[in-house]
Amino acid sequence: MSQSCAAPDPALLAGRFITIEGIDGAGKSTQVERVAARWRAAGLEVVRTREPGGTPLAESLRELVLHRTMDTLTETLLVFAARRDHLREVVEPALARGAVVLCDRFTDATFAYQGGGRGFDLAVLAQLEHWVQQGRQPDLTFWFDLAPEIAARRRAAARAPDRFESEDIAFFTAVRQGYALRFDATPQRVARIDAECTPEAVAAQIDAALEARGW
Ligand SMILES: Nc1ncnc2c1ncn2[C@@H]1O[C@H](COP(=O)(O)OP(=O)(O)OP(=O)(O)O)[C@@H](O)[C@H]1O
Ligand SMILES: Cc1cn([C@H]2C[C@H](O)[C@@H](COP(=O)(O)O)O2)c(=O)[nH]c1=O
């Protein structure tokens, strides 16, 4: 069962950029509103957003990336173009006015999907990350980690697949490995969540990670 935790200190949270990552079907969407509600109850403005997406332009690019056939360089440039617009129009202004930004996926997804899954050059991704983000990085990332076979069963029960969700287990195994590399590179930024357990147990892990930071 999820345990109740101490009320977060708004002063510690204002202007924080929090991202949520994991392979498709990891259970991110199931948890994200609960976290937002916790912070809203503490009096904070919470901006819930997602990538690719979050602005009209970036949502248009999302439709292309999720549903149109394209090569990996095109796919990579489109997710970074969407990210640039999203950062300028939504994320940076929200952080500047002291909101908490809770974003479903960010650049770790590019390293995992385009880098790990598609095999795109990680050094080029790092350059694009630098150009597009100008140093902006999440303050905390929840990485929902689980076996691709379990995620595939959850997706099959939930919805019709898009272009990524139609990929096979080998692709998602490589994506998971891409996430693991990012986790290993910045373990202080990333909280690994065991996403194979019940929603209540997942929520308890999230609360523990937040409580450890006083958030
Ligand atoms: N801990 C859990 N145990 C079992 N099933 C779960 C759990 N969490 C979520 N689910 C179910 O798995 C399916 C996928 O969950 P959800 O949509 O939250 O995943 P997601 O990570 O947001 O996926 P995507 O990134 O592809 O949008 C849903 O049917 C949801 O009810
Ligand atoms: C940010 C980002 C996302 N993707 C992929 C990962 C998912 O399959 C979709 C988004 O769908 P969701 O239901 O909103 O999770 O896009 C990617 O390949 N690269 C990225 O940078």
Coordinates of C-alpha atoms and ligand atoms in Angstrom, one line a residue:
M1 CA 0.0 0.0 0.0
S2 CA 1.1 3.6 -0.6
Q3 CA 2.1 5.3 2.6
S4 CA 1.1 8.9 3.3
C5 CA 4.2 11.2 3.3
A6 CA 5.0 14.5 4.8
A7 CA 3.7 17.6 3.0
P8 CA 6.2 18.9 0.5
D9 CA 8.0 22.2 1.1
P10 CA 6.9 24.5 -1.8
A11 CA 10.1 26.6 -1.5
L12 CA 12.1 23.5 -2.4
L13 CA 10.0 22.6 -5.4
A14 CA 9.2 25.9 -7.1
G15 CA 10.9 26.1 -10.5
R16 CA 11.8 22.4 -10.6
F17 CA 11.7 20.4 -13.9
I18 CA 10.7 16.8 -13.3
T19 CA 10.5 14.2 -16.1
I20 CA 9.0 10.7 -16.3
E21 CA 10.5 8.1 -18.5
G22 CA 10.2 4.4 -19.4
I23 CA 9.3 2.1 -22.3
D24 CA 5.7 2.3 -23.6
G25 CA 3.3 0.7 -21.2
A26 CA 5.5 1.2 -18.1
G27 CA 2.6 2.9 -16.3
K28 CA 3.7 6.5 -16.3
S29 CA 0.3 8.0 -17.2
T30 CA -1.3 6.0 -14.4
Q31 CA 0.9 7.7 -11.8
V32 CA 1.5 11.2 -13.0
E33 CA -1.8 12.8 -11.9
R34 CA -1.3 11.6 -8.4
V35 CA 2.1 13.4 -8.2
A36 CA 0.6 16.6 -9.7
A37 CA -2.3 16.5 -7.2
R38 CA 0.2 16.2 -4.3
W39 CA 2.0 19.4 -5.4
R40 CA -1.1 21.3 -6.2
A41 CA -2.4 20.6 -2.7
A42 CA 0.8 22.2 -1.4
G43 CA -0.1 25.4 -3.3
L44 CA 2.2 25.0 -6.2
E45 CA 1.4 25.7 -9.8
V46 CA 2.0 22.4 -11.7
V47 CA 2.4 22.4 -15.4
R48 CA 1.7 18.9 -16.8
T49 CA 3.1 18.4 -20.3
R50 CA 4.6 15.8 -22.6
E51 CA 7.1 15.2 -25.3
P52 CA 7.0 15.1 -28.2
G53 CA 4.2 17.7 -27.8
G54 CA 3.1 20.3 -25.3
T55 CA 2.7 23.2 -27.9
P56 CA 0.5 23.3 -31.0
L57 CA 3.6 23.0 -33.3
A58 CA 5.1 20.2 -31.2
E59 CA 1.8 18.3 -31.1
S60 CA 1.7 18.5 -34.9
L61 CA 5.3 17.1 -35.1
R62 CA 4.2 14.4 -32.6
E63 CA 1.5 13.2 -35.0
L64 CA 4.1 12.9 -37.8
V65 CA 6.7 11.1 -35.5
L66 CA 4.1 8.6 -34.1
H67 CA 2.3 7.8 -37.4
R68 CA 4.4 8.6 -40.5
T69 CA 7.2 6.4 -41.9
M70 CA 10.6 8.2 -41.9
D71 CA 14.2 7.5 -41.4
T72 CA 16.0 7.8 -38.1
L73 CA 17.7 11.1 -38.7
T74 CA 14.4 12.7 -39.7
E75 CA 12.7 11.2 -36.6
T76 CA 15.5 12.5 -34.4
L77 CA 15.5 16.0 -35.9
L78 CA 11.7 16.2 -35.5
V79 CA 11.8 15.2 -31.8
F80 CA 14.4 17.8 -31.2
A81 CA 12.5 20.5 -33.2
A82 CA 9.4 19.7 -31.1
R83 CA 11.6 19.9 -27.9
R84 CA 13.0 23.3 -28.9
D85 CA 9.5 24.8 -29.4
H86 CA 8.2 23.2 -26.2
L87 CA 11.2 24.5 -24.1
R88 CA 10.8 28.1 -25.5
E89 CA 7.0 28.3 -25.3
V90 CA 6.1 26.2 -22.2
V91 CA 8.9 24.8 -20.1
E92 CA 11.2 27.8 -19.6
P93 CA 8.4 30.4 -19.0
A94 CA 6.8 28.0 -16.5
L95 CA 10.0 27.4 -14.6
A96 CA 10.8 31.1 -14.6
R97 CA 7.5 32.0 -12.9
G98 CA 8.1 29.3 -10.2
A99 CA 5.8 26.5 -11.5
V100 CA 6.8 22.8 -11.2
V101 CA 7.0 21.3 -14.6
L102 CA 6.0 17.6 -14.8
C103 CA 6.9 16.3 -18.2
D104 CA 6.0 12.9 -19.6
R105 CA 9.3 12.1 -21.4
F106 CA 12.2 14.3 -22.4
T107 CA 15.7 13.8 -23.8
D108 CA 16.3 10.5 -22.1
A109 CA 13.7 9.2 -24.4
T110 CA 15.7 10.3 -27.4
F111 CA 18.8 8.6 -26.1
A112 CA 16.7 5.5 -25.4
Y113 CA 14.5 5.3 -28.5
Q114 CA 16.6 6.9 -31.2
G115 CA 19.9 6.0 -29.6
G116 CA 19.3 2.6 -28.1
G117 CA 16.3 1.4 -30.1
R118 CA 17.3 2.8 -33.6
G119 CA 21.1 2.8 -33.1
F120 CA 21.5 6.5 -33.8
D121 CA 24.9 8.0 -33.0
L122 CA 25.0 9.0 -29.3
A123 CA 27.6 11.6 -29.8
V124 CA 25.4 13.4 -32.4
L125 CA 22.5 13.2 -29.9
A126 CA 24.7 14.8 -27.3
Q127 CA 25.4 17.7 -29.6
L128 CA 21.8 18.2 -30.5
E129 CA 20.9 18.0 -26.8
H130 CA 23.5 20.8 -26.2
W131 CA 22.2 23.0 -29.0
V132 CA 18.6 22.6 -28.3
Q133 CA 18.6 22.7 -24.5
Q134 CA 21.3 25.2 -23.8
G135 CA 22.2 23.4 -20.6
R136 CA 18.6 22.8 -19.4
Q137 CA 18.3 19.4 -17.7
P138 CA 15.6 17.9 -15.5
D139 CA 16.1 18.3 -11.7
L140 CA 14.7 14.8 -11.2
T141 CA 13.7 12.0 -13.6
F142 CA 11.6 9.0 -12.6
W143 CA 12.6 6.0 -14.8
F144 CA 9.9 3.4 -14.8
D145 CA 11.8 0.3 -15.4
L146 CA 10.2 -3.1 -16.3
A147 CA 10.7 -6.1 -18.6
P148 CA 9.6 -5.4 -22.2
E149 CA 7.5 -8.5 -22.2
I150 CA 5.4 -7.2 -19.3
A151 CA 5.0 -3.8 -20.9
A152 CA 3.9 -5.4 -24.2
R153 CA 1.2 -7.4 -22.4
R154 CA -0.1 -4.2 -20.7
R155 CA -0.2 -2.3 -24.0
A156 CA -1.9 -5.1 -25.8
A157 CA -4.7 -5.0 -23.2
A158 CA -5.0 -1.2 -23.4
R159 CA -4.9 0.3 -26.9
A160 CA -4.1 0.1 -30.6
P161 CA -0.3 0.5 -31.2
D162 CA 1.4 3.5 -32.8
R163 CA 4.7 3.3 -34.8
F164 CA 6.8 2.8 -31.7
E165 CA 4.4 0.5 -29.9
S166 CA 4.4 -1.7 -33.0
E167 CA 8.1 -2.5 -32.5
D168 CA 9.2 -5.9 -31.2
I169 CA 10.6 -7.1 -27.9
A170 CA 14.2 -6.7 -29.2
F171 CA 13.6 -3.0 -30.0
F172 CA 12.2 -2.4 -26.5
T173 CA 15.1 -4.4 -24.9
A174 CA 17.5 -2.0 -26.7
V175 CA 15.4 1.0 -25.6
R176 CA 15.5 -0.2 -22.0
Q177 CA 19.3 -0.6 -22.3
G178 CA 19.4 3.0 -23.6
Y179 CA 17.6 4.2 -20.5
A180 CA 20.0 2.1 -18.3
L181 CA 23.0 3.9 -19.8
R182 CA 21.5 7.3 -19.0
F183 CA 20.8 6.2 -15.5
D184 CA 24.3 5.0 -15.1
A185 CA 25.7 8.3 -16.4
T186 CA 23.6 10.5 -14.0
P187 CA 22.4 8.4 -11.1
Q188 CA 21.9 11.4 -8.8
R189 CA 19.3 12.8 -11.3
V190 CA 17.4 9.6 -12.1
A191 CA 15.3 7.7 -9.6
R192 CA 14.7 4.1 -10.9
I193 CA 11.3 2.9 -10.1
D194 CA 10.5 -0.9 -10.2
A195 CA 7.5 -0.6 -12.5
E196 CA 6.7 -4.4 -12.5
C197 CA 4.8 -4.2 -9.2
T198 CA 1.3 -3.1 -8.4
P199 CA 0.2 0.6 -8.9
E200 CA 0.2 1.0 -5.1
A201 CA 3.7 -0.2 -4.8
V202 CA 4.9 2.0 -7.6
A203 CA 3.2 5.0 -5.9
A204 CA 5.0 4.1 -2.7
Q205 CA 8.4 4.2 -4.5
I206 CA 7.6 7.5 -6.0
D207 CA 6.7 9.0 -2.6
A208 CA 9.9 7.6 -1.1
A209 CA 12.0 9.3 -3.8
L210 CA 10.2 12.6 -3.3
E211 CA 10.3 12.4 0.5
A212 CA 14.1 11.8 0.3
R213 CA 14.3 15.2 -1.4
G214 CA 11.8 17.0 0.9
W215 CA 9.5 17.3 -2.1
Ligands
LIG1 N1 1.6 -1.1 -12.0 C1 0.8 -1.6 -12.9 N2 0.5 -2.9 -12.9 C2 -0.3 -3.4 -13.9 N3 -0.9 -2.7 -14.9 C3 -0.6 -1.4 -14.9 C4 0.2 -0.8 -13.9 N4 0.3 0.6 -14.2 C5 -0.4 0.8 -15.3 N5 -1.0 -0.4 -15.8 C6 -1.8 -0.6 -16.9 O1 -0.9 -0.7 -18.1 C7 -1.4 0.0 -19.2 C8 -0.4 1.1 -19.6 O2 -0.3 2.0 -18.6 P1 0.0 3.6 -18.9 O3 -0.8 4.0 -20.0 O4 0.0 4.3 -17.6 O5 1.5 3.4 -19.4 P2 2.5 4.6 -20.0 O6 3.8 4.3 -19.4 O7 1.9 5.9 -19.8 O8 2.5 4.2 -21.5 P3 2.9 5.2 -22.7 O9 4.2 5.8 -22.4 O10 3.0 4.2 -23.9 O11 1.8 6.2 -22.9 C9 -2.8 0.6 -18.8 O12 -3.8 -0.3 -19.2 C10 -2.7 0.7 -17.2 O13 -4.0 0.5 -16.6
LIG2 C1 10.2 12.2 -26.4 C2 10.4 11.1 -27.3 C3 9.4 10.1 -27.5 N1 9.7 9.1 -28.3 C4 8.6 8.1 -28.5 C5 8.3 7.3 -27.3 C6 6.9 6.9 -27.3 O1 6.8 5.7 -28.0 C7 6.3 8.0 -28.1 C8 5.5 8.9 -27.3 O2 4.3 8.3 -26.9 P1 3.7 8.4 -25.3 O3 2.5 7.6 -25.4 O4 3.5 9.9 -25.1 O5 4.7 7.9 -24.4 O6 7.4 8.8 -28.7 C9 10.8 9.0 -29.0 O7 11.0 8.1 -29.8 N2 11.8 9.9 -28.8 C10 11.6 11.0 -28.0 O8 12.6 11.8 -27.9

